[in-house]
Each structure stands twice: as C-alpha cells, then as structure tokens.
mmCIF file of C-alpha atoms and ligand atoms in Angstrom:
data_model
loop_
_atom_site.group_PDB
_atom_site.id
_atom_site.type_symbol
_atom_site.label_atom_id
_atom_site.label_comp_id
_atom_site.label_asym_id
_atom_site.label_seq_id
_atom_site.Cartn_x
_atom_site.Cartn_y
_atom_site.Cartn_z
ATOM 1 C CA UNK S 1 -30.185 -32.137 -27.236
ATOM 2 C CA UNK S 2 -28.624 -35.651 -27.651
ATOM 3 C CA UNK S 3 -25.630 -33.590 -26.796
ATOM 4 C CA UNK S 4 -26.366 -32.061 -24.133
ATOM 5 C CA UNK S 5 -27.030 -35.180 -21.666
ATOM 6 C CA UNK S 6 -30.943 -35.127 -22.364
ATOM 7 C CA UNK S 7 -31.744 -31.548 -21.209
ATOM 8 C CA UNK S 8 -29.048 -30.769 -18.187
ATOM 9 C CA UNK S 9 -27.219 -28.319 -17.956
ATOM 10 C CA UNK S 10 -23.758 -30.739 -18.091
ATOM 11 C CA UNK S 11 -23.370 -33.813 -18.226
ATOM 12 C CA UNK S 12 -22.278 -35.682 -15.247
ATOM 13 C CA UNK S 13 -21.025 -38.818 -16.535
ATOM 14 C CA UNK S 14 -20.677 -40.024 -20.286
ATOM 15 C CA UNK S 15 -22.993 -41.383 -22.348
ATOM 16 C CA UNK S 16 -23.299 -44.604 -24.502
ATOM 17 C CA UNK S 17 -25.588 -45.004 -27.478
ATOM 18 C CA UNK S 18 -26.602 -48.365 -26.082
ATOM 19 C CA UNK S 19 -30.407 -50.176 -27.131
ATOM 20 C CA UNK S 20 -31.874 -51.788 -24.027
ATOM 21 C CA UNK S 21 -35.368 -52.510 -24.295
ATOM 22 C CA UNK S 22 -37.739 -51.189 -21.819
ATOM 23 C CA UNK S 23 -40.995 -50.440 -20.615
ATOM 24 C CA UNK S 24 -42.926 -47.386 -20.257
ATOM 25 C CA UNK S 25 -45.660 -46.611 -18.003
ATOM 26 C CA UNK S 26 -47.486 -43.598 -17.596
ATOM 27 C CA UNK S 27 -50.359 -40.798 -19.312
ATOM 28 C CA UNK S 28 -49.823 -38.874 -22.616
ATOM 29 C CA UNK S 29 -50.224 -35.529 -23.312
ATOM 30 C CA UNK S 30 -54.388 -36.190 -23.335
ATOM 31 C CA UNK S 31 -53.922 -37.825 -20.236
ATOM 32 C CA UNK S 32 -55.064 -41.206 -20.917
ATOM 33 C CA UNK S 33 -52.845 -43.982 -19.227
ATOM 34 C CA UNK S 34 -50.344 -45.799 -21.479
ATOM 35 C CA UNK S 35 -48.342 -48.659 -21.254
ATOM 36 C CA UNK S 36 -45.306 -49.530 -24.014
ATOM 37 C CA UNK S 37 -42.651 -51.530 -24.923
ATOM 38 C CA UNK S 38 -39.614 -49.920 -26.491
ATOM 39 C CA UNK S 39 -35.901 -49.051 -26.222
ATOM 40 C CA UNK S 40 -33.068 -46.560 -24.942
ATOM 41 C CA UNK S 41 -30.923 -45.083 -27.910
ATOM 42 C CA UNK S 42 -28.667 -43.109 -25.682
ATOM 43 C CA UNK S 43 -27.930 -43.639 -21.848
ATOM 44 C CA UNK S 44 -25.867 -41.914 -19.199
ATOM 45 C CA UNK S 45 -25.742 -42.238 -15.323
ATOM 46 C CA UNK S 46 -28.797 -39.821 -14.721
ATOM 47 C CA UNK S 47 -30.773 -40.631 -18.197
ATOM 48 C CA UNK S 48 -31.775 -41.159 -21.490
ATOM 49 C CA UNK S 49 -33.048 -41.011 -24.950
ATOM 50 C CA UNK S 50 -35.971 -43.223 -25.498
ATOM 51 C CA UNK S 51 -38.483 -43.897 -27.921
ATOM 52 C CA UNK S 52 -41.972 -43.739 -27.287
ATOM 53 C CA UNK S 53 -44.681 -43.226 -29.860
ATOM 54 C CA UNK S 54 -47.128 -41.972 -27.633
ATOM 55 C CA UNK S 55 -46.905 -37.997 -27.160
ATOM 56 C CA UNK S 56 -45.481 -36.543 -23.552
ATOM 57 C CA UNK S 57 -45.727 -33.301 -21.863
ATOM 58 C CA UNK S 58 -42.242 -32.344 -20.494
ATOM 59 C CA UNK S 59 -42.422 -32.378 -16.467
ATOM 60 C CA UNK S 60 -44.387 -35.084 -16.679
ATOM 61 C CA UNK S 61 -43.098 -38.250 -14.490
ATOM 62 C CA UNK S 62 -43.322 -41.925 -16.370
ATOM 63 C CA UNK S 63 -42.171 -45.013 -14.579
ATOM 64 C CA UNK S 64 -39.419 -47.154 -16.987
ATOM 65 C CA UNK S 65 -38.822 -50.654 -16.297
ATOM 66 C CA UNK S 66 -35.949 -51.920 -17.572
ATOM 67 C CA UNK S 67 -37.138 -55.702 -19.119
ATOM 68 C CA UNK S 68 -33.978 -57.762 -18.721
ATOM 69 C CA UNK S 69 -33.112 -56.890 -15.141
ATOM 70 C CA UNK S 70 -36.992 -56.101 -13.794
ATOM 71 C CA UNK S 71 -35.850 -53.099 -12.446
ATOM 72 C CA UNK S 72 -37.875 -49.786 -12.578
ATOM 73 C CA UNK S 73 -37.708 -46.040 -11.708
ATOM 74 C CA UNK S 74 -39.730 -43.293 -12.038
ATOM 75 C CA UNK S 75 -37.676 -40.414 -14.298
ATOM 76 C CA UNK S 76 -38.936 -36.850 -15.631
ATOM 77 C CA UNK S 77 -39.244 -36.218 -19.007
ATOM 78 C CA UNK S 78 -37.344 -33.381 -19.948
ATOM 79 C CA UNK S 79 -38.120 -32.596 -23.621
ATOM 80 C CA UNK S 80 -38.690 -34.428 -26.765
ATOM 81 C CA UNK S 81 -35.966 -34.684 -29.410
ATOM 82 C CA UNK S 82 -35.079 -32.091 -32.374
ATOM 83 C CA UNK S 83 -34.584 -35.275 -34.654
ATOM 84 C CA UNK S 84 -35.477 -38.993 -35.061
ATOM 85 C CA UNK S 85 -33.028 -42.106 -35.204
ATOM 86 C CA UNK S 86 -35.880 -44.596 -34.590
ATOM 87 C CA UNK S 87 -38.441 -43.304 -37.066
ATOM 88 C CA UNK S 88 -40.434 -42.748 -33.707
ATOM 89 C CA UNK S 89 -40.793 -39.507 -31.179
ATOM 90 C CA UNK S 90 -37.651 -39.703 -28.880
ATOM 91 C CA UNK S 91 -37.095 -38.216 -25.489
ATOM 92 C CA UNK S 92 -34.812 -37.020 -22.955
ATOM 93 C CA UNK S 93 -35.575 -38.166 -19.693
ATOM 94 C CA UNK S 94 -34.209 -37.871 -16.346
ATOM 95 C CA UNK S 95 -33.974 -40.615 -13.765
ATOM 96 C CA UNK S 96 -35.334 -39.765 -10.104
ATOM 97 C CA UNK S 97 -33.163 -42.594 -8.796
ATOM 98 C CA UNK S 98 -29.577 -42.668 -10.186
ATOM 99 C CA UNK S 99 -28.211 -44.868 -8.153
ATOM 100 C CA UNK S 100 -29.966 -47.887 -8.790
ATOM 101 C CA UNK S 101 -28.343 -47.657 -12.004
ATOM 102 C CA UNK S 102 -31.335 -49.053 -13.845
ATOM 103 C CA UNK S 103 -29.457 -49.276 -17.060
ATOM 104 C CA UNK S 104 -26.977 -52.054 -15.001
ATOM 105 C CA UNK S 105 -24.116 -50.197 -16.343
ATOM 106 C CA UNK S 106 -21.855 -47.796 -13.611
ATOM 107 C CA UNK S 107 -21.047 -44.741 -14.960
ATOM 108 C CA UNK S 108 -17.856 -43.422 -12.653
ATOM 109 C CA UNK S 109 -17.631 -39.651 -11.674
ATOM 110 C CA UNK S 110 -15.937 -37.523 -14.025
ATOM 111 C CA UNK S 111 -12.698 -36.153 -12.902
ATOM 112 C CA UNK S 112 -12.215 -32.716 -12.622
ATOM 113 C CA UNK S 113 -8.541 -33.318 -13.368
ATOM 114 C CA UNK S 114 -7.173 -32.220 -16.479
ATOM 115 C CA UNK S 115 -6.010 -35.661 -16.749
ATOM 116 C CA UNK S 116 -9.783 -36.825 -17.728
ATOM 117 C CA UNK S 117 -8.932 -35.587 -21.268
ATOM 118 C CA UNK S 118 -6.500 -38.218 -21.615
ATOM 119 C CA UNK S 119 -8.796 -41.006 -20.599
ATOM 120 C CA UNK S 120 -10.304 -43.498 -23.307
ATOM 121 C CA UNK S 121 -14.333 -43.968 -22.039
ATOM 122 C CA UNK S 122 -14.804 -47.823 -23.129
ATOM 123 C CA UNK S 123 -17.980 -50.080 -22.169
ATOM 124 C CA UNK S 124 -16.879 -53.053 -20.729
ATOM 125 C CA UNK S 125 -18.133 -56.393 -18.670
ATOM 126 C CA UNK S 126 -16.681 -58.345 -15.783
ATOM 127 C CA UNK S 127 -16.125 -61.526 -16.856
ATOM 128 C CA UNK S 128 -16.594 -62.908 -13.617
ATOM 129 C CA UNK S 129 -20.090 -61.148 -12.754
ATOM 130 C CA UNK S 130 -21.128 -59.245 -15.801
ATOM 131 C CA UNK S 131 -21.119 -56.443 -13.793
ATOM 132 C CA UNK S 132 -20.737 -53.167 -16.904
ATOM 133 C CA UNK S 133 -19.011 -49.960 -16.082
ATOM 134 C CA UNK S 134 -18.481 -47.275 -18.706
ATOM 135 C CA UNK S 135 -15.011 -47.490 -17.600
ATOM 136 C CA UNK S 136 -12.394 -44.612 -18.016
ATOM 137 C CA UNK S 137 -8.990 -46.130 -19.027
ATOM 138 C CA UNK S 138 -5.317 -45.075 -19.562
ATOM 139 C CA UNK S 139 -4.092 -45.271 -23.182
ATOM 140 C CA UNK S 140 -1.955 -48.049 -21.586
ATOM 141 C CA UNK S 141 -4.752 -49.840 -20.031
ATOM 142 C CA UNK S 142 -6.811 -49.294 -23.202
ATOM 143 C CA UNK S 143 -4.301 -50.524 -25.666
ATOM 144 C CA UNK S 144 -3.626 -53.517 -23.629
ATOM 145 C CA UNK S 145 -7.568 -54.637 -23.251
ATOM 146 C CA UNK S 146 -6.878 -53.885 -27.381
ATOM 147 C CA UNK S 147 -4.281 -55.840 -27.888
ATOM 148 C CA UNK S 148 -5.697 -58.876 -25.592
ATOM 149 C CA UNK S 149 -9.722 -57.977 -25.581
ATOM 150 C CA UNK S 150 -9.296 -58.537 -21.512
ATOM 151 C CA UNK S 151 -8.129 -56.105 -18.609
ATOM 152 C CA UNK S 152 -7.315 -57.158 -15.435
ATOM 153 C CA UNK S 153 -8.730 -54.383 -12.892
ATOM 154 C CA UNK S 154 -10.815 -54.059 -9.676
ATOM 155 C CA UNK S 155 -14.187 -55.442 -9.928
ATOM 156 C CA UNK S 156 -16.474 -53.865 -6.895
ATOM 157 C CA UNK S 157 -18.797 -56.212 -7.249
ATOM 158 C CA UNK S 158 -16.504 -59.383 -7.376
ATOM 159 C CA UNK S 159 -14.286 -57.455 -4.468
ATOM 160 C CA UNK S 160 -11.099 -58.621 -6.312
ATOM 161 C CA UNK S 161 -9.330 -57.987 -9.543
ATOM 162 C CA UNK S 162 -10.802 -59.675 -12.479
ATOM 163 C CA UNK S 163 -10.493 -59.845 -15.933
ATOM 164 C CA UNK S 164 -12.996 -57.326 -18.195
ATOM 165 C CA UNK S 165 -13.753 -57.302 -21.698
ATOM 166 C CA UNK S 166 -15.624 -55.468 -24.197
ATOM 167 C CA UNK S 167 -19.600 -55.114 -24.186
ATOM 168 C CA UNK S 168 -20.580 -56.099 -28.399
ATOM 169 C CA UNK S 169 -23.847 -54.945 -28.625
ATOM 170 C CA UNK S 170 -25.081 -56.736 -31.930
ATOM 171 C CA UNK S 171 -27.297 -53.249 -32.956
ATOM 172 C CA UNK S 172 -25.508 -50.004 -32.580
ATOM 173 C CA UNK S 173 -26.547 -46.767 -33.866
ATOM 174 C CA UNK S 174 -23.091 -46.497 -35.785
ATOM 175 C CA UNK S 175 -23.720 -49.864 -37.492
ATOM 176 C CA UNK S 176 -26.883 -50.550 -39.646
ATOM 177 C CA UNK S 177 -29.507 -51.418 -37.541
ATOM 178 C CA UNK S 178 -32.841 -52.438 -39.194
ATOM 179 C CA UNK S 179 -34.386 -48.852 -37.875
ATOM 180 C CA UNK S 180 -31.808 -47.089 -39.716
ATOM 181 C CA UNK S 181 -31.271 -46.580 -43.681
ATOM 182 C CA UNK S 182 -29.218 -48.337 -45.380
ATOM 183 C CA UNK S 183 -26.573 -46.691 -47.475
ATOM 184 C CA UNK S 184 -28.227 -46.458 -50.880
ATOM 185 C CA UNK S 185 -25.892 -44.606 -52.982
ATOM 186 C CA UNK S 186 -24.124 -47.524 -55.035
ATOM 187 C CA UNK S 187 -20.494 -47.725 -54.805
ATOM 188 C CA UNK S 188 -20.286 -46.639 -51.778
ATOM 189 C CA UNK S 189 -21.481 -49.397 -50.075
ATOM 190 C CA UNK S 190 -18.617 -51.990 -49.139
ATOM 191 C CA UNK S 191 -19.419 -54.985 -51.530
ATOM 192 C CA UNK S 192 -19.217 -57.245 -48.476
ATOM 193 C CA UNK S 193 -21.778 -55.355 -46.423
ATOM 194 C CA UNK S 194 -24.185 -57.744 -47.111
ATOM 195 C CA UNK S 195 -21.837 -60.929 -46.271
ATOM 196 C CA UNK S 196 -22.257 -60.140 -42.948
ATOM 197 C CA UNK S 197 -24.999 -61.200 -40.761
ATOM 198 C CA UNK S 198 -24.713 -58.355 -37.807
ATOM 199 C CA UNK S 199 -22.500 -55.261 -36.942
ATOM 200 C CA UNK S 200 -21.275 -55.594 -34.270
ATOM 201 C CA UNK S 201 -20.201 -52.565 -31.941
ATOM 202 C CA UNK S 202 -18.330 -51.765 -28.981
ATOM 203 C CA UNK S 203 -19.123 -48.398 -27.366
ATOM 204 C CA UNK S 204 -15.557 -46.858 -27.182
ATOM 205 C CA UNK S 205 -14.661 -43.807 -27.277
ATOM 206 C CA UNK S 206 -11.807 -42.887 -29.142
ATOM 207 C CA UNK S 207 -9.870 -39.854 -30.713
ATOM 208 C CA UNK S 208 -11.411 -39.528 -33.802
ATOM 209 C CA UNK S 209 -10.756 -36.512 -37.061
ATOM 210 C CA UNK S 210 -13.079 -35.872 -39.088
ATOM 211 C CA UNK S 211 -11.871 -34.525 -42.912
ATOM 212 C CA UNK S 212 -13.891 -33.607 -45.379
ATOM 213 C CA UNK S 213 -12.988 -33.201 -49.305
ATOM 214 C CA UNK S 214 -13.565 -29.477 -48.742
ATOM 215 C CA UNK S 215 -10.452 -29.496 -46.318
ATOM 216 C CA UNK S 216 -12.986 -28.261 -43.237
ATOM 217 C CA UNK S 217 -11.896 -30.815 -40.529
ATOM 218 C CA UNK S 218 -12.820 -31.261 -36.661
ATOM 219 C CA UNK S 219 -11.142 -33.783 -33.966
ATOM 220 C CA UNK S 220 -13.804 -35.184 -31.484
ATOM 221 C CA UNK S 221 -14.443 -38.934 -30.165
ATOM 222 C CA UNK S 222 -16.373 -41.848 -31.976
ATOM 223 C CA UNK S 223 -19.520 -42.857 -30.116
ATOM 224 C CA UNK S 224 -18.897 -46.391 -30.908
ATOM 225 C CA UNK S 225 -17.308 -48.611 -33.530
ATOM 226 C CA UNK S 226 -17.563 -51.381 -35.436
ATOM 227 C CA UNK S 227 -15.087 -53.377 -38.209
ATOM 228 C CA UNK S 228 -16.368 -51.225 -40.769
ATOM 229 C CA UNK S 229 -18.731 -48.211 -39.280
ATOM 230 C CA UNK S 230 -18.363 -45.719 -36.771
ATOM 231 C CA UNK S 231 -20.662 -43.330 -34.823
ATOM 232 C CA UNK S 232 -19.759 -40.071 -34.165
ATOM 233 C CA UNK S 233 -20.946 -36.284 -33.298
ATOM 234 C CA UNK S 234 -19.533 -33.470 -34.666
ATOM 235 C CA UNK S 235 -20.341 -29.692 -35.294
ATOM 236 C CA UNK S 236 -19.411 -30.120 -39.253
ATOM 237 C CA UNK S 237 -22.438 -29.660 -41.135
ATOM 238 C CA UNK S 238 -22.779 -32.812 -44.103
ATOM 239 C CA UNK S 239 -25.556 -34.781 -45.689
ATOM 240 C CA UNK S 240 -25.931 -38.653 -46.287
ATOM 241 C CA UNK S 241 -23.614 -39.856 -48.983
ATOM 242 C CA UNK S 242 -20.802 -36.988 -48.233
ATOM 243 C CA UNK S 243 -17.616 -38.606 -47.970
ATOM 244 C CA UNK S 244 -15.068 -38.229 -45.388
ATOM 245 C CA UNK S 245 -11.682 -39.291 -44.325
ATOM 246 C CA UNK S 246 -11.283 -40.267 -40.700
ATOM 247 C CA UNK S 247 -8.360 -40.923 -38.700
ATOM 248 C CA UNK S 248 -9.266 -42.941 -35.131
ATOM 249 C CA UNK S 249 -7.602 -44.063 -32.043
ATOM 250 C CA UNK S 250 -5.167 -43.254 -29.941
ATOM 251 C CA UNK S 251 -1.579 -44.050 -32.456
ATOM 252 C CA UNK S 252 0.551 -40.859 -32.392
ATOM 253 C CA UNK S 253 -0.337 -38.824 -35.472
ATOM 254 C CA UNK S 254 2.495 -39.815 -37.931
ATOM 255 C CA UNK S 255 1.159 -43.052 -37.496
ATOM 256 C CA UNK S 256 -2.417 -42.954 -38.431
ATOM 257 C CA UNK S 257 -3.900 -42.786 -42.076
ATOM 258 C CA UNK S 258 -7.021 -41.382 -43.052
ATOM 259 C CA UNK S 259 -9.580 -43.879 -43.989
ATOM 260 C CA UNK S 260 -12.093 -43.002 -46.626
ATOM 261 C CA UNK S 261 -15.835 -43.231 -45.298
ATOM 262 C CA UNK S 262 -19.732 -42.600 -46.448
ATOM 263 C CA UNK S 263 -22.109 -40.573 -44.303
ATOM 264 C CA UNK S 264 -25.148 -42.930 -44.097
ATOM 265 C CA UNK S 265 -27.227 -41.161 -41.084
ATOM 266 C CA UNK S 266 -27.543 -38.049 -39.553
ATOM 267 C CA UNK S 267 -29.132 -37.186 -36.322
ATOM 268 C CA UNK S 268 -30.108 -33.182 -36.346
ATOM 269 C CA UNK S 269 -29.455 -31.648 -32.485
ATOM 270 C CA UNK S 270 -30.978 -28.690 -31.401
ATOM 271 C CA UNK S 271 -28.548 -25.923 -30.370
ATOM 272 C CA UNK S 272 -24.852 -25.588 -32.036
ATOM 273 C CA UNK S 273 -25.456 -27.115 -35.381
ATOM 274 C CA UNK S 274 -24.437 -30.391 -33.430
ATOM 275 C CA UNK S 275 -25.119 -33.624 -34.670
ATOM 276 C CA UNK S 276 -24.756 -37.322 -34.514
ATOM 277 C CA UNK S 277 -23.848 -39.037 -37.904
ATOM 278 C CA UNK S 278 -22.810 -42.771 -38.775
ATOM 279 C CA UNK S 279 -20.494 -43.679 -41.300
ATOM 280 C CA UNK S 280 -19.802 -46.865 -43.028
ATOM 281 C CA UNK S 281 -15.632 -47.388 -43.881
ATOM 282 C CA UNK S 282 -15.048 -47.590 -47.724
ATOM 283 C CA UNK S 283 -12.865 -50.197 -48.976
ATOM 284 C CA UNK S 284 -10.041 -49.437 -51.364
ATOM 285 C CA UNK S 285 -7.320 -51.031 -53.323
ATOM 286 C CA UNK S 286 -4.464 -49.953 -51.124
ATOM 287 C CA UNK S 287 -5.717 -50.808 -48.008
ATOM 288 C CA UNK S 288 -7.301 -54.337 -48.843
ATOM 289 C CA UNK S 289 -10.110 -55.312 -46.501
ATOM 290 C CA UNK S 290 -9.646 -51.617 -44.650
ATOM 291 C CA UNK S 291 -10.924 -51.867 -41.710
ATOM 292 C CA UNK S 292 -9.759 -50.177 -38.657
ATOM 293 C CA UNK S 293 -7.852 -52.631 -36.179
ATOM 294 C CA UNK S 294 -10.173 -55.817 -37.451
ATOM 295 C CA UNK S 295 -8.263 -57.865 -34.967
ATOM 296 C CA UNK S 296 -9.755 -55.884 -32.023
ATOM 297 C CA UNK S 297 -13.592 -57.125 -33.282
ATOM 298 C CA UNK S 298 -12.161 -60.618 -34.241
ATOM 299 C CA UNK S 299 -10.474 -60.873 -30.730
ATOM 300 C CA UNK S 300 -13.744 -59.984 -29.015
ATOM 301 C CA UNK S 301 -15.922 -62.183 -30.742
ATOM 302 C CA UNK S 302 -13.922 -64.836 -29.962
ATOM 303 C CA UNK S 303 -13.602 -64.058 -25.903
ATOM 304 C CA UNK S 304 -17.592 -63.281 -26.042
ATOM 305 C CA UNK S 305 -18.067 -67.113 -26.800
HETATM 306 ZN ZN1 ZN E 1 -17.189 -58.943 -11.232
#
C-alpha cells in the first residue's frame, strides 16, 4: 500500500517520504476518544502514512493537526499498513480538504504528457517565503539547482521569480533515523558512519538501477538521498544485508558507475511484491570517500545556513 498512494486507486500527485510531526484526534476501534502526538512517514497532495499506536477502523474520520503550522483537517482512514517503518501501526489516510495543503508543501498536477516521464520530482523551498513545492523539473533545470543548490523560477506565493533550494530534512527514511535499525552486519557499515552527527536527505527523485550479484536488475527512482544512503522502492525481492550495485541520476549511461551498497531496511507492501528498502553506500578503495555527487549535500548545507 505505501505504493499505491495510501489506498487510491492512482495516485494524483507524487509522494515524499517526509516526517512532520502531527496530531491526531479522534476514537479507536473500541470507540473511546484519543488524542496523540506523532508523525507522517509518507505524504502526497491528498494523504498520508502516519503512525498512530492506537488501533483504527478504516472509514473512520480523525482530525490531524499539523503542529508546526496549526493547521488541521479532518481525513479518512483508508487502511492500516502491510508493514512497519516506525516500530508502530501505520496508516493510509485520506485528506477531506486537499487544498489547504496541510502538509505546507504544493504538490503540482501530474501531466498527462508523455513528457512527465522526463521530469526529475525534487522537494524544494523558496528562499524568499519558504513556500515548498514538490516541484517537477527539467534535467536542465535540475542539474543546474545541482550544480548551484539554487533555481531561479516562479514563486506563486512571492508573485515573482525567486531563487529555490533544496528541503534537507535531518531524518529521512533512506538515512538512519533513530526508529530504524542500524546496519549491523560488520563490514558493511562505512567506517565513518558514526563520524557523522545526522543524515541528511533531500527528497529527489532520481533515475535510479538497481543490480543485484545475481544479475536480476530493475530501473525505478530513489525516494530520497543522502551523501551516503538512498531510499528506494522496487519490485526485486532482497533481505537486509544483500548487497547491491546502484547506478543514480540523470548522467547518460556510459557515464555512470555502479556503486556498491548494503540493504539495511525493508518496508513489506501489500500487493506486487513491492517494497520500500534503504541502503547505505559502501566505501571502496577505488572510489575513495564514494559518495554519490558529495558536492550536491556540501553545497546545500552551506546555502541552508
Ligand atoms: Zn516565495
């Protein structure tokens, strides 16, 4: 289901795995009135994946408040999640009101034009306003916000063109977030894991292939990234600890190089075999401090400040 845009049919914009915390009111399955404070995982223009410990009865309608911007709406839950990222029950839920865009990010139309599949989905912030859009760029326009960690384009809230950037959320689900289990199979770990005080990850999605030792491979889009993890789903069936090799972004084939990377989470989806999974970049000798495009995360760190 985390697929399949929390229970619809289709999804009608994309998603982000994106942790906002948020508050739940409403009554659990024995009817008695709750009242908790937890997070999103996953959010899109008309939902989300939640976590809430207390047990819900699909239909029924809970009011979310989202804590940072005080706003609320009333969604539907729509059915409780095949597996667990949080350790807790998670939930689809629908939102009644979409266009209040409680999660203060605008999630544009998708395109019907065959073009779409050419577009780079990126999470990014108006510098001027903070206004966030899940914004659907060219590979031009992406490799330029890339190359500089700012875009110039049309802010609707500013009215004018300003300059965006990246969103670096400090706990993404393709990082190592202290809900999630840390790679324990030694060796695999990066030595320098540990150096590092937070992942941080931008929700971009980019063309991403996915090989495995086995030679089975499958091309899909990372969830979100980080200097040395990425998020991902895929139908390819694998267990913590498999290693892959992953090629990502948008470079023309001939230029990209498979990167050698440790499964460290899976998320089971119902349906399709389909799942989420995180995977932590190795390091090796011929690619010293292999990360993927470090300057991107070293560039946005620095504009964040
Ligand atoms: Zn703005």
């Amino acid at each position: 289901m985390l697929n399949e845009g929390f229970g619809t049919s289709a999804r009608r914009s994309e998603r982000v795995l994106l942790r906002i915390p948020i508050r739940v009111v409403g009554n659990d399955t024995r009817g008695e009135a709750f009242d908790e404070t937890t997070y999103t995982l996953v959010v899109n223009r008309s939902g989300a994946l939640i976590a809430v410990a207390h047990l819900l009865h699909p239909g029924a309608v809970i009011k979310i408040t989202n804590i940072k911007s005080q706003i609320s709406c009333s969604f539907v839950v729509v059915m409780r999640a095949a597996g667990s990222l949080s350790g807790t029950s998670e939930w689809g839920v629908k939102c009644l009101a979409p266009e209040m865009e409680i999660w203060g990010v605008h999630f544009p139309e998708r395109s019907k034009e065959p073009a779409e599949a050419d577009l780079t989905h990126v999470l990014l912030e108006c510098r001027e306003c903070s206004s966030r859009e899940m914004a659907a760029l060219t590979a031009e326009e992406y490799r330029r916000l890339e190359a500089q960690s700012r875009l110039p384009r049309p802010c609707p809230r500013c009215g004018v063109i300003k300059d965006w950037k990246f969103v670096v959320t400090e706990i993404g689900l393709g990082g190592i977030s202290p809900s999630l289990p840390v790679p324990s199979a030694s060796g695999l770990t990066p030595r320098h894991e540990a150096d590092r005080p937070r992942d941080q990850t931008l929700a971009v999605k980019l063309p991403l292939e996915i090989r495995r030792p086995d030679g089975s491979e499958e091309s899909t889009k990372t969830e979100n990234i980080s200097e040395s993890s990425l998020c991902f789903a895929c139908d390819l069936e694998m267990q913590i600890g498999d290693r892959v090799y992953v090629s990502v972004g948008l470079d023309p084939p001939a230029e990209k190089r498979d990167i050698p990377a440790c499964i460290i989470w899976r998320s089971p989806a119902q349906g399709k075999g389909r799942a989420f999974y995180g995977a932590v970049l190795e390091k090796t000798n011929d690619t010293p401090g292999a990360s993927y495009r470090s300057s991107v995360f070293a560039e946005a760190r620095r504009v964040q400040l």
